[in-house]
PDB file of C-alpha atoms in Angstrom:
ATOM      1  CA  MET A  21      33.634   4.019 -64.614  1.00  0.00           C
ATOM      2  CA  ASN A  22      32.014   1.613 -62.035  1.00  0.00           C
ATOM      3  CA  THR A  23      28.393   2.455 -62.200  1.00  0.00           C
ATOM      4  CA  GLU A  24      27.098  -0.282 -59.942  1.00  0.00           C
ATOM      5  CA  PRO A  25      25.055   0.764 -56.849  1.00  0.00           C
ATOM      6  CA  GLU A  26      27.361   0.652 -53.264  1.00  0.00           C
ATOM      7  CA  GLN A  27      26.119  -1.531 -51.226  1.00  0.00           C
ATOM      8  CA  THR A  28      26.455  -1.202 -47.017  1.00  0.00           C
ATOM      9  CA  GLU A  29      26.286  -3.920 -44.458  1.00  0.00           C
ATOM     10  CA  ILE A  30      23.091  -3.447 -42.396  1.00  0.00           C
ATOM     11  CA  ASP A  31      22.967  -4.168 -38.874  1.00  0.00           C
ATOM     12  CA  PRO A  32      19.365  -5.603 -37.930  1.00  0.00           C
ATOM     13  CA  ASP A  33      19.197  -3.282 -34.840  1.00  0.00           C
ATOM     14  CA  GLU A  34      19.605  -0.252 -36.429  1.00  0.00           C
ATOM     15  CA  VAL A  35      17.570  -0.955 -39.055  1.00  0.00           C
ATOM     16  CA  LEU A  36      14.716  -2.240 -36.599  1.00  0.00           C
ATOM     17  CA  ASN A  37      15.162   1.396 -34.579  1.00  0.00           C
ATOM     18  CA  ARG A  38      15.229   3.304 -37.903  1.00  0.00           C
ATOM     19  CA  ARG A  39      11.917   1.910 -39.142  1.00  0.00           C
ATOM     20  CA  GLU A  40      10.108   2.184 -35.583  1.00  0.00           C
ATOM     21  CA  ARG A  41      10.914   6.004 -34.910  1.00  0.00           C
ATOM     22  CA  ILE A  42       9.685   6.874 -38.778  1.00  0.00           C
ATOM     23  CA  PRO A  43       5.678   6.252 -38.246  1.00  0.00           C
ATOM     24  CA  MET A  44       4.153   8.672 -35.765  1.00  0.00           C
ATOM     25  CA  ASP A  45       3.051   6.996 -32.560  1.00  0.00           C
ATOM     26  CA  ILE A  46      -0.564   7.491 -32.363  1.00  0.00           C
ATOM     27  CA  ASP A  47      -1.521   4.806 -29.565  1.00  0.00           C
ATOM     28  CA  HIS A  48       0.957   7.616 -27.657  1.00  0.00           C
ATOM     29  CA  ASP A  49      -0.516   9.781 -25.571  1.00  0.00           C
ATOM     30  CA  PRO A  50       1.287  13.395 -26.173  1.00  0.00           C
ATOM     31  CA  PHE A  51       0.785  14.112 -22.606  1.00  0.00           C
ATOM     32  CA  LEU A  52       1.791  10.730 -21.125  1.00  0.00           C
ATOM     33  CA  GLY A  53       4.873  11.094 -18.696  1.00  0.00           C
ATOM     34  CA  GLY A  54       7.163  14.104 -17.789  1.00  0.00           C
ATOM     35  CA  ARG A  55      10.513  14.548 -15.988  1.00  0.00           C
ATOM     36  CA  THR A  56       9.404  17.452 -14.126  1.00  0.00           C
ATOM     37  CA  LEU A  57       6.590  15.697 -12.325  1.00  0.00           C
ATOM     38  CA  SER A  58       6.524  14.446  -8.457  1.00  0.00           C
ATOM     39  CA  PRO A  59       6.173  10.591  -7.768  1.00  0.00           C
ATOM     40  CA  TRP A  60       2.570  11.490  -6.877  1.00  0.00           C
ATOM     41  CA  GLN A  61       1.969  13.280 -10.405  1.00  0.00           C
ATOM     42  CA  GLN A  62       3.663  10.779 -12.593  1.00  0.00           C
ATOM     43  CA  LYS A  63       1.319   8.028 -10.655  1.00  0.00           C
ATOM     44  CA  LEU A  64      -1.556  10.151 -11.224  1.00  0.00           C
ATOM     45  CA  ASN A  65      -0.476  10.588 -14.721  1.00  0.00           C
ATOM     46  CA  GLU A  66       0.232   7.280 -15.233  1.00  0.00           C
ATOM     47  CA  ILE A  67      -3.238   6.136 -14.378  1.00  0.00           C
ATOM     48  CA  ILE A  68      -5.497   9.218 -16.246  1.00  0.00           C
ATOM     49  CA  PHE A  69      -3.051   9.153 -19.647  1.00  0.00           C
ATOM     50  CA  GLY A  70      -1.945   5.619 -19.808  1.00  0.00           C
ATOM     51  CA  VAL A  71      -3.261   2.688 -21.413  1.00  0.00           C
ATOM     52  CA  ASP A  72      -1.060  -0.356 -20.677  1.00  0.00           C
ATOM     53  CA  THR A  73      -1.436  -0.462 -17.029  1.00  0.00           C
ATOM     54  CA  PRO A  74      -4.279  -2.343 -15.541  1.00  0.00           C
ATOM     55  CA  ALA A  75      -5.213   1.088 -13.378  1.00  0.00           C
ATOM     56  CA  GLY A  76      -4.866   2.857 -16.560  1.00  0.00           C
ATOM     57  CA  ARG A  77      -7.268   0.741 -18.698  1.00  0.00           C
ATOM     58  CA  TYR A  78      -9.513   0.606 -15.853  1.00  0.00           C
ATOM     59  CA  PHE A  79      -9.610   3.987 -15.460  1.00  0.00           C
ATOM     60  CA  ASP A  80     -10.550   4.553 -19.144  1.00  0.00           C
ATOM     61  CA  VAL A  81     -13.679   2.030 -19.329  1.00  0.00           C
ATOM     62  CA  ALA A  82     -14.833   3.831 -16.491  1.00  0.00           C
ATOM     63  CA  LEU A  83     -14.713   7.021 -17.938  1.00  0.00           C
ATOM     64  CA  LEU A  84     -16.409   6.052 -21.382  1.00  0.00           C
ATOM     65  CA  VAL A  85     -18.676   4.225 -19.229  1.00  0.00           C
ATOM     66  CA  ALA A  86     -20.108   7.111 -17.197  1.00  0.00           C
ATOM     67  CA  ILE A  87     -19.664   9.571 -20.612  1.00  0.00           C
ATOM     68  CA  LEU A  88     -22.281   7.175 -22.236  1.00  0.00           C
ATOM     69  CA  ILE A  89     -24.673   6.970 -19.209  1.00  0.00           C
ATOM     70  CA  SER A  90     -24.182  11.000 -19.118  1.00  0.00           C
ATOM     71  CA  VAL A  91     -25.223  11.320 -22.451  1.00  0.00           C
ATOM     72  CA  MET A  92     -27.765   8.946 -22.438  1.00  0.00           C
ATOM     73  CA  THR A  93     -29.300  11.457 -19.593  1.00  0.00           C
ATOM     74  CA  VAL A  94     -29.176  14.262 -21.440  1.00  0.00           C
ATOM     75  CA  VAL A  95     -31.093  12.259 -24.549  1.00  0.00           C
ATOM     76  CA  LEU A  96     -33.784  11.028 -22.403  1.00  0.00           C
ATOM     77  CA  GLU A  97     -33.797  14.355 -20.149  1.00  0.00           C
ATOM     78  CA  SER A  98     -35.570  15.302 -23.523  1.00  0.00           C
ATOM     79  CA  VAL A  99     -38.638  13.044 -23.671  1.00  0.00           C
ATOM     80  CA  SER A 100     -41.607  15.094 -22.188  1.00  0.00           C
ATOM     81  CA  GLY A 101     -42.857  12.004 -20.676  1.00  0.00           C
ATOM     82  CA  LEU A 102     -39.618  10.926 -19.308  1.00  0.00           C
ATOM     83  CA  GLN A 103     -38.878  14.335 -17.635  1.00  0.00           C
ATOM     84  CA  ALA A 104     -42.259  14.613 -15.975  1.00  0.00           C
ATOM     85  CA  ARG A 105     -41.800  10.939 -14.272  1.00  0.00           C
ATOM     86  CA  PHE A 106     -37.763  11.764 -14.021  1.00  0.00           C
ATOM     87  CA  GLY A 107     -37.015  14.786 -14.148  1.00  0.00           C
ATOM     88  CA  LEU A 108     -35.319  14.991 -10.381  1.00  0.00           C
ATOM     89  CA  TYR A 109     -33.422  11.836 -10.888  1.00  0.00           C
ATOM     90  CA  PHE A 110     -32.162  13.485 -14.695  1.00  0.00           C
ATOM     91  CA  LEU A 111     -30.850  16.592 -12.611  1.00  0.00           C
ATOM     92  CA  ALA A 112     -29.072  14.639 -10.012  1.00  0.00           C
ATOM     93  CA  LEU A 113     -27.464  12.567 -12.496  1.00  0.00           C
ATOM     94  CA  GLU A 114     -26.445  15.519 -14.330  1.00  0.00           C
ATOM     95  CA  TRP A 115     -24.897  17.498 -11.493  1.00  0.00           C
ATOM     96  CA  PHE A 116     -23.339  14.351 -10.831  1.00  0.00           C
ATOM     97  CA  PHE A 117     -21.749  13.650 -13.626  1.00  0.00           C
ATOM     98  CA  THR A 118     -20.554  17.335 -14.197  1.00  0.00           C
ATOM     99  CA  ILE A 119     -18.943  17.131 -10.898  1.00  0.00           C
ATOM    100  CA  LEU A 120     -17.152  13.890 -11.856  1.00  0.00           C
ATOM    101  CA  PHE A 121     -16.322  15.305 -14.778  1.00  0.00           C
ATOM    102  CA  THR A 122     -14.963  18.552 -13.538  1.00  0.00           C
ATOM    103  CA  ILE A 123     -13.054  16.972 -10.987  1.00  0.00           C
ATOM    104  CA  GLU A 124     -11.172  14.952 -13.447  1.00  0.00           C
ATOM    105  CA  TYR A 125     -10.378  17.794 -15.789  1.00  0.00           C
ATOM    106  CA  LEU A 126      -8.635  19.315 -12.788  1.00  0.00           C
ATOM    107  CA  LEU A 127      -6.988  16.259 -12.059  1.00  0.00           C
ATOM    108  CA  ARG A 128      -6.055  15.808 -15.831  1.00  0.00           C
ATOM    109  CA  LEU A 129      -4.296  19.681 -15.304  1.00  0.00           C
ATOM    110  CA  SER A 130      -2.570  18.915 -12.669  1.00  0.00           C
ATOM    111  CA  CYS A 131      -0.413  16.046 -13.385  1.00  0.00           C
ATOM    112  CA  VAL A 132       0.691  17.377 -16.802  1.00  0.00           C
ATOM    113  CA  GLU A 133       3.743  19.134 -17.469  1.00  0.00           C
ATOM    114  CA  ARG A 134       2.262  22.088 -19.261  1.00  0.00           C
ATOM    115  CA  PRO A 135      -1.081  22.599 -18.016  1.00  0.00           C
ATOM    116  CA  VAL A 136      -1.812  25.082 -20.790  1.00  0.00           C
ATOM    117  CA  ARG A 137      -1.071  23.194 -23.530  1.00  0.00           C
ATOM    118  CA  TYR A 138      -3.147  20.482 -22.193  1.00  0.00           C
ATOM    119  CA  ALA A 139      -6.039  22.910 -22.368  1.00  0.00           C
ATOM    120  CA  ARG A 140      -5.377  24.918 -25.275  1.00  0.00           C
ATOM    121  CA  SER A 141      -5.342  20.607 -27.117  1.00  0.00           C
ATOM    122  CA  PHE A 142      -8.269  18.931 -29.155  1.00  0.00           C
ATOM    123  CA  PHE A 143      -9.276  17.124 -25.782  1.00  0.00           C
ATOM    124  CA  GLY A 144      -8.710  19.576 -23.120  1.00  0.00           C
ATOM    125  CA  ILE A 145     -11.135  22.152 -24.554  1.00  0.00           C
ATOM    126  CA  VAL A 146     -13.531  18.988 -24.955  1.00  0.00           C
ATOM    127  CA  ASP A 147     -13.196  18.126 -21.675  1.00  0.00           C
ATOM    128  CA  LEU A 148     -14.002  21.971 -20.547  1.00  0.00           C
ATOM    129  CA  MET A 149     -17.108  22.187 -23.071  1.00  0.00           C
ATOM    130  CA  SER A 150     -18.552  19.246 -21.709  1.00  0.00           C
ATOM    131  CA  ILE A 151     -18.844  20.424 -18.302  1.00  0.00           C
ATOM    132  CA  ILE A 152     -19.637  24.200 -18.968  1.00  0.00           C
ATOM    133  CA  PRO A 153     -22.888  23.412 -20.214  1.00  0.00           C
ATOM    134  CA  THR A 154     -24.623  22.450 -16.773  1.00  0.00           C
ATOM    135  CA  TYR A 155     -23.120  25.572 -14.909  1.00  0.00           C
ATOM    136  CA  ALA A 156     -24.431  28.126 -17.593  1.00  0.00           C
ATOM    137  CA  ALA A 157     -27.575  26.372 -17.023  1.00  0.00           C
ATOM    138  CA  ILE A 158     -27.881  28.135 -13.529  1.00  0.00           C
ATOM    139  CA  PHE A 159     -27.794  31.177 -15.786  1.00  0.00           C
ATOM    140  CA  ILE A 160     -29.409  30.146 -19.068  1.00  0.00           C
ATOM    141  CA  ALA A 161     -32.430  27.327 -19.542  1.00  0.00           C
ATOM    142  CA  GLY A 162     -31.886  24.738 -21.292  1.00  0.00           C
ATOM    143  CA  SER A 163     -28.396  25.086 -22.146  1.00  0.00           C
ATOM    144  CA  GLN A 164     -27.882  21.379 -20.681  1.00  0.00           C
ATOM    145  CA  SER A 165     -28.619  20.433 -23.813  1.00  0.00           C
ATOM    146  CA  PHE A 166     -25.323  20.924 -25.374  1.00  0.00           C
ATOM    147  CA  LEU A 167     -23.918  18.374 -22.755  1.00  0.00           C
ATOM    148  CA  VAL A 168     -24.682  16.148 -25.636  1.00  0.00           C
ATOM    149  CA  ILE A 169     -20.717  17.529 -26.677  1.00  0.00           C
ATOM    150  CA  ARG A 170     -19.451  15.054 -24.210  1.00  0.00           C
ATOM    151  CA  ALA A 171     -20.016  12.206 -26.805  1.00  0.00           C
ATOM    152  CA  LEU A 172     -16.630  13.787 -28.393  1.00  0.00           C
ATOM    153  CA  ARG A 173     -15.102  11.738 -25.646  1.00  0.00           C
ATOM    154  CA  LEU A 174     -15.521   8.673 -26.682  1.00  0.00           C
ATOM    155  CA  LEU A 175     -13.001   9.347 -29.197  1.00  0.00           C
ATOM    156  CA  ARG A 176     -10.423   8.196 -26.698  1.00  0.00           C
ATOM    157  CA  VAL A 177     -11.583   4.674 -27.089  1.00  0.00           C
ATOM    158  CA  PHE A 178      -9.949   4.564 -30.026  1.00  0.00           C
ATOM    159  CA  ARG A 179      -6.640   4.378 -27.868  1.00  0.00           C
ATOM    160  CA  VAL A 180      -8.345   2.551 -25.150  1.00  0.00           C
ATOM    161  CA  LEU A 181      -9.066  -0.404 -27.588  1.00  0.00           C
ATOM    162  CA  LYS A 182      -5.315   0.606 -29.217  1.00  0.00           C
ATOM    163  CA  ILE A 183      -6.897   1.260 -32.840  1.00  0.00           C
ATOM    164  CA  ALA A 184      -5.889   5.000 -32.286  1.00  0.00           C
ATOM    165  CA  HIS A 185      -3.882   4.809 -35.648  1.00  0.00           C
ATOM    166  CA  CYS A 186      -7.733   4.763 -37.189  1.00  0.00           C
ATOM    167  CA  LEU A 187      -7.822   8.099 -36.564  1.00  0.00           C
ATOM    168  CA  LYS A 188      -4.619   8.910 -38.582  1.00  0.00           C
ATOM    169  CA  GLU A 189      -6.716   8.841 -41.525  1.00  0.00           C
ATOM    170  CA  SER A 190      -8.350  12.257 -40.267  1.00  0.00           C
ATOM    171  CA  GLN A 191      -5.140  13.285 -41.366  1.00  0.00           C
ATOM    172  CA  TYR A 192      -5.916  12.736 -44.709  1.00  0.00           C
ATOM    173  CA  LEU A 193      -9.498  14.500 -44.746  1.00  0.00           C
ATOM    174  CA  TRP A 194      -7.834  17.585 -43.259  1.00  0.00           C
ATOM    175  CA  ILE A 195      -5.178  17.935 -45.712  1.00  0.00           C
ATOM    176  CA  ALA A 196      -7.558  17.039 -48.564  1.00  0.00           C
ATOM    177  CA  PHE A 197      -9.835  19.804 -47.562  1.00  0.00           C
ATOM    178  CA  ARG A 198      -6.937  22.339 -47.347  1.00  0.00           C
ATOM    179  CA  ALA A 199      -6.059  21.221 -50.732  1.00  0.00           C
ATOM    180  CA  THR A 200      -9.505  21.873 -52.133  1.00  0.00           C
ATOM    181  CA  GLN A 201     -11.179  24.808 -50.157  1.00  0.00           C
ATOM    182  CA  SER A 202      -9.535  26.981 -52.881  1.00  0.00           C
ATOM    183  CA  LYS A 203     -11.744  24.770 -55.757  1.00  0.00           C
ATOM    184  CA  ILE A 204     -14.932  24.764 -53.518  1.00  0.00           C
ATOM    185  CA  LEU A 205     -15.402  28.026 -52.996  1.00  0.00           C
ATOM    186  CA  VAL A 206     -15.350  28.826 -56.938  1.00  0.00           C
ATOM    187  CA  PHE A 207     -17.762  25.835 -57.200  1.00  0.00           C
ATOM    188  CA  LEU A 208     -20.405  27.029 -54.584  1.00  0.00           C
ATOM    189  CA  LEU A 209     -19.967  30.812 -56.364  1.00  0.00           C
ATOM    190  CA  VAL A 210     -20.826  29.358 -58.899  1.00  0.00           C
ATOM    191  CA  VAL A 211     -23.432  27.959 -57.590  1.00  0.00           C
ATOM    192  CA  LEU A 212     -25.130  30.066 -55.857  1.00  0.00           C
ATOM    193  CA  THR A 213     -25.124  32.393 -58.704  1.00  0.00           C
ATOM    194  CA  LEU A 214     -27.313  29.839 -60.752  1.00  0.00           C
ATOM    195  CA  ILE A 215     -29.525  29.105 -58.266  1.00  0.00           C
ATOM    196  CA  LEU A 216     -30.000  33.178 -57.722  1.00  0.00           C
ATOM    197  CA  ILE A 217     -30.735  33.062 -61.666  1.00  0.00           C
ATOM    198  CA  MET A 218     -32.895  30.138 -61.876  1.00  0.00           C
ATOM    199  CA  GLY A 219     -34.772  31.298 -58.627  1.00  0.00           C
ATOM    200  CA  SER A 220     -35.345  35.149 -60.477  1.00  0.00           C
ATOM    201  CA  ALA A 221     -36.525  33.639 -63.617  1.00  0.00           C
ATOM    202  CA  MET A 222     -38.659  31.483 -61.553  1.00  0.00           C
ATOM    203  CA  TYR A 223     -40.092  34.431 -60.321  1.00  0.00           C
ATOM    204  CA  LEU A 224     -40.753  36.269 -62.922  1.00  0.00           C
ATOM    205  CA  ILE A 225     -42.532  33.213 -64.895  1.00  0.00           C
ATOM    206  CA  GLU A 226     -44.675  31.863 -62.409  1.00  0.00           C
ATOM    207  CA  GLY A 227     -45.153  34.966 -59.794  1.00  0.00           C
ATOM    208  CA  PRO A 228     -47.149  35.361 -56.843  1.00  0.00           C
ATOM    209  CA  LYS A 229     -50.484  33.611 -58.120  1.00  0.00           C
ATOM    210  CA  ASN A 230     -48.953  30.229 -57.740  1.00  0.00           C
ATOM    211  CA  GLY A 231     -47.019  30.672 -54.846  1.00  0.00           C
ATOM    212  CA  PHE A 232     -44.055  32.231 -56.004  1.00  0.00           C
ATOM    213  CA  THR A 233     -44.283  35.825 -53.515  1.00  0.00           C
ATOM    214  CA  SER A 234     -40.609  36.860 -54.132  1.00  0.00           C
ATOM    215  CA  ILE A 235     -37.089  36.452 -55.160  1.00  0.00           C
ATOM    216  CA  PRO A 236     -36.087  34.559 -51.742  1.00  0.00           C
ATOM    217  CA  LYS A 237     -38.688  32.153 -51.887  1.00  0.00           C
ATOM    218  CA  SER A 238     -38.006  31.523 -55.274  1.00  0.00           C
ATOM    219  CA  VAL A 239     -33.898  30.842 -54.078  1.00  0.00           C
ATOM    220  CA  TYR A 240     -35.355  28.936 -51.403  1.00  0.00           C
ATOM    221  CA  TRP A 241     -37.266  26.651 -54.155  1.00  0.00           C
ATOM    222  CA  ALA A 242     -34.078  26.734 -56.420  1.00  0.00           C
ATOM    223  CA  ILE A 243     -32.110  25.258 -53.552  1.00  0.00           C
ATOM    224  CA  VAL A 244     -34.408  22.423 -52.648  1.00  0.00           C
ATOM    225  CA  THR A 245     -35.024  21.485 -55.580  1.00  0.00           C
ATOM    226  CA  MET A 246     -31.459  21.586 -56.984  1.00  0.00           C
ATOM    227  CA  THR A 247     -30.068  20.169 -53.676  1.00  0.00           C
ATOM    228  CA  THR A 248     -32.757  17.386 -54.755  1.00  0.00           C
ATOM    229  CA  VAL A 249     -34.207  17.337 -51.620  1.00  0.00           C
ATOM    230  CA  GLY A 250     -37.361  18.192 -53.195  1.00  0.00           C
ATOM    231  CA  TYR A 251     -40.127  19.524 -50.494  1.00  0.00           C
ATOM    232  CA  GLY A 252     -42.999  20.311 -52.491  1.00  0.00           C
ATOM    233  CA  ASP A 253     -44.620  22.875 -50.754  1.00  0.00           C
ATOM    234  CA  ILE A 254     -43.812  24.805 -53.804  1.00  0.00           C
ATOM    235  CA  ALA A 255     -44.295  23.753 -57.285  1.00  0.00           C
ATOM    236  CA  PRO A 256     -44.101  25.655 -60.499  1.00  0.00           C
ATOM    237  CA  GLN A 257     -47.613  25.052 -62.022  1.00  0.00           C
ATOM    238  CA  THR A 258     -47.044  26.295 -65.900  1.00  0.00           C
ATOM    239  CA  VAL A 259     -45.324  24.617 -68.822  1.00  0.00           C
ATOM    240  CA  VAL A 260     -42.695  26.946 -68.578  1.00  0.00           C
ATOM    241  CA  GLY A 261     -41.842  26.591 -65.141  1.00  0.00           C
ATOM    242  CA  GLN A 262     -41.807  23.194 -65.176  1.00  0.00           C
ATOM    243  CA  THR A 263     -39.470  22.916 -67.913  1.00  0.00           C
ATOM    244  CA  LEU A 264     -37.073  25.162 -65.775  1.00  0.00           C
ATOM    245  CA  ALA A 265     -37.586  22.863 -63.207  1.00  0.00           C
ATOM    246  CA  ALA A 266     -36.332  19.929 -65.090  1.00  0.00           C
ATOM    247  CA  VAL A 267     -33.541  21.602 -66.292  1.00  0.00           C
ATOM    248  CA  ALA A 268     -32.793  22.518 -62.109  1.00  0.00           C
ATOM    249  CA  MET A 269     -32.954  18.992 -61.303  1.00  0.00           C
ATOM    250  CA  ILE A 270     -30.629  17.395 -63.752  1.00  0.00           C
ATOM    251  CA  LEU A 271     -28.485  19.978 -62.873  1.00  0.00           C
ATOM    252  CA  GLY A 272     -28.398  19.144 -59.074  1.00  0.00           C
ATOM    253  CA  TYR A 273     -27.136  15.691 -60.091  1.00  0.00           C
ATOM    254  CA  GLY A 274     -24.236  17.003 -61.916  1.00  0.00           C
ATOM    255  CA  ILE A 275     -23.752  19.482 -59.510  1.00  0.00           C
ATOM    256  CA  ILE A 276     -23.405  16.607 -56.339  1.00  0.00           C
ATOM    257  CA  ILE A 277     -20.645  14.776 -58.566  1.00  0.00           C
ATOM    258  CA  VAL A 278     -18.183  17.407 -58.857  1.00  0.00           C
ATOM    259  CA  PRO A 279     -16.806  18.256 -55.071  1.00  0.00           C
ATOM    260  CA  THR A 280     -17.126  14.919 -54.398  1.00  0.00           C
ATOM    261  CA  GLY A 281     -14.672  13.836 -57.093  1.00  0.00           C
ATOM    262  CA  VAL A 282     -12.556  16.984 -56.106  1.00  0.00           C
ATOM    263  CA  PHE A 283     -12.419  16.023 -52.578  1.00  0.00           C
ATOM    264  CA  SER A 284     -11.553  12.320 -53.436  1.00  0.00           C
ATOM    265  CA  VAL A 285      -8.454  13.064 -55.588  1.00  0.00           C
ATOM    266  CA  GLU A 286      -7.335  15.035 -53.024  1.00  0.00           C
ATOM    267  CA  VAL A 287      -8.195  12.204 -50.679  1.00  0.00           C
ATOM    268  CA  ILE A 288      -5.822   9.741 -52.751  1.00  0.00           C
ATOM    269  CA  HIS A 289      -3.144  11.961 -53.436  1.00  0.00           C
ATOM    270  CA  ALA A 290      -3.018  12.867 -49.101  1.00  0.00           C
ATOM    271  CA  SER A 291      -2.752   9.238 -48.117  1.00  0.00           C
ATOM    272  CA  LYS A 292      -0.318   8.529 -51.043  1.00  0.00           C
ATOM    273  CA  THR A 293       2.035  11.634 -50.632  1.00  0.00           C
ATOM    274  CA  GLU A 294       2.162  10.960 -46.611  1.00  0.00           C
ATOM    275  CA  ARG A 295       3.047   7.374 -47.111  1.00  0.00           C
ATOM    276  CA  HIS A 296       6.123   8.699 -49.089  1.00  0.00           C
ATOM    277  CA  LEU A 297       8.959  11.140 -48.208  1.00  0.00           C
ATOM    278  CA  ASP A 298      11.263  13.620 -50.381  1.00  0.00           C
ATOM    279  CA  VAL A 299      14.654  11.912 -50.231  1.00  0.00           C
ATOM    280  CA  PRO A 300      16.293  12.278 -53.497  1.00  0.00           C
ATOM    281  CA  CYS A 301      18.941   9.360 -54.902  1.00  0.00           C
ATOM    282  CA  THR A 302      22.199  10.768 -55.247  1.00  0.00           C
ATOM    283  CA  HIS A 303      22.476   8.435 -58.051  1.00  0.00           C
ATOM    284  CA  CYS A 304      19.277   8.822 -60.386  1.00  0.00           C
ATOM    285  CA  ASP A 305      17.915  11.688 -58.612  1.00  0.00           C
ATOM    286  CA  LEU A 306      14.457   9.824 -57.573  1.00  0.00           C
ATOM    287  CA  HIS A 307      12.579  11.446 -55.090  1.00  0.00           C
ATOM    288  CA  GLN A 308       9.598   9.844 -53.670  1.00  0.00           C
ATOM    289  CA  HIS A 309      10.690   6.949 -51.619  1.00  0.00           C
ATOM    290  CA  GLU A 310       8.386   4.757 -48.899  1.00  0.00           C
ATOM    291  CA  THR A 311       9.504   6.460 -45.421  1.00  0.00           C
ATOM    292  CA  ASP A 312      11.509   3.036 -43.854  1.00  0.00           C
ATOM    293  CA  ALA A 313      13.544   3.031 -47.194  1.00  0.00           C
ATOM    294  CA  LEU A 314      16.833   2.232 -47.140  1.00  0.00           C
ATOM    295  CA  TYR A 315      17.887   1.813 -50.851  1.00  0.00           C
ATOM    296  CA  CYS A 316      16.521   3.392 -54.391  1.00  0.00           C
ATOM    297  CA  LYS A 317      13.720   1.613 -55.503  1.00  0.00           C
ATOM    298  CA  HIS A 318      14.937   2.539 -58.642  1.00  0.00           C
ATOM    299  CA  CYS A 319      18.630   2.054 -58.836  1.00  0.00           C
ATOM    300  CA  GLY A 320      19.330   0.354 -55.680  1.00  0.00           C
ATOM    301  CA  THR A 321      21.773   3.353 -54.513  1.00  0.00           C
ATOM    302  CA  VAL A 322      21.617   3.950 -50.608  1.00  0.00           C
ATOM    303  CA  LEU A 323      19.985   6.993 -49.412  1.00  0.00           C
ATOM    304  CA  PRO A 324      21.626  10.225 -47.816  1.00  0.00           C
ATOM    305  CA  ARG A 325      19.412   9.246 -44.566  1.00  0.00           C
ATOM    306  CA  ALA A 326      20.767   5.678 -44.724  1.00  0.00           C
ATOM    307  CA  ALA A 327      24.116   6.453 -45.294  1.00  0.00           C
ATOM    308  CA  ARG A 328      24.279   8.553 -42.066  1.00  0.00           C
ATOM    309  CA  LEU A 329      22.752   5.881 -40.174  1.00  0.00           C
ATOM    310  CA  PHE A 330      25.326   3.326 -41.651  1.00  0.00           C
ATOM    311  CA  GLU A 331      28.547   5.721 -40.819  1.00  0.00           C
ATOM    312  CA  LEU A 332      27.461   5.977 -37.454  1.00  0.00           C
ATOM    313  CA  ASN A 333      27.018   2.120 -37.764  1.00  0.00           C
ATOM    314  CA  ARG A 334      30.438   1.329 -38.945  1.00  0.00           C
ATOM    315  CA  GLN A 335      31.963   4.272 -36.315  1.00  0.00           C
ATOM    316  CA  SER A 336      30.414   2.345 -33.521  1.00  0.00           C
ATOM    317  CA  ARG A 337      31.818  -0.995 -34.864  1.00  0.00           C
ATOM    318  CA  LEU A 338      35.328   0.368 -35.064  1.00  0.00           C
ATOM    319  CA  GLU A 339      35.307   2.087 -31.091  1.00  0.00           C
ATOM    320  CA  SER A 340      33.866  -1.186 -30.130  1.00  0.00           C
ATOM    321  CA  GLU A 341      36.819  -3.200 -31.565  1.00  0.00           C
TER     322      GLU A 341
END
């Protein structure tokens, strides 16, 4: 029986198209374009959501500069000396940028096919939250300080500078977090139990005369000690208390390592899994292959998806002949 893997002629154009369809196009804004948009909406959409045209790049760069200036205005306004001298100017700038970003938000909603979808997206929520604090300050004094949330809008710089693929790494962190949340939850419960036990023990050993006036305050000391922060506002005075404190400090260093290691392993696993697809080979039953693989990396057999591509390619050639 012939066990040699079947080799099929590959059309370079088809392979290129296949490889281009696999990666996620992160540099492309999902709200760019639309079949149901009117001509003026399409033009506005191209300027606001596109980065491949001069008008689109100028718009994004101007928007990023406006965001930076508005955030710096909020930060500088918190300085009492500057507030006393330039308070009116800061207030005018806040309202100017708020009105500007409000108009921009409404324009974004008006030039997309599904405005509700954009409003519920990450950037849509950030855009809305970046203008609400100024209006809320009319009724709640000081709420304009939350305008610093506009700094999140600077994430658009990744797409403007054509490095949006860097944001893909954040997906690995989210996948790792979801995979480790149960483990970390159990770990935190164990740590909280240890903290409660050590705090209660320190309360019994030291007592109110040495500053440990209650169990909650002793638990606070245990948290500060085991996290290696060490404020020093409360410290044990007896030999037994100092011995327990030394044990808590050593445990603190050991505890820090556990969630870091667990999370790091999941991040590495997520990054490796993302670069492979579970496509079984029909010859050796190997499942994990590269996302753009056409042949099995173990035996060289044509993978099922590639076989379908080759069949379509063969049929198109027969029709052309």
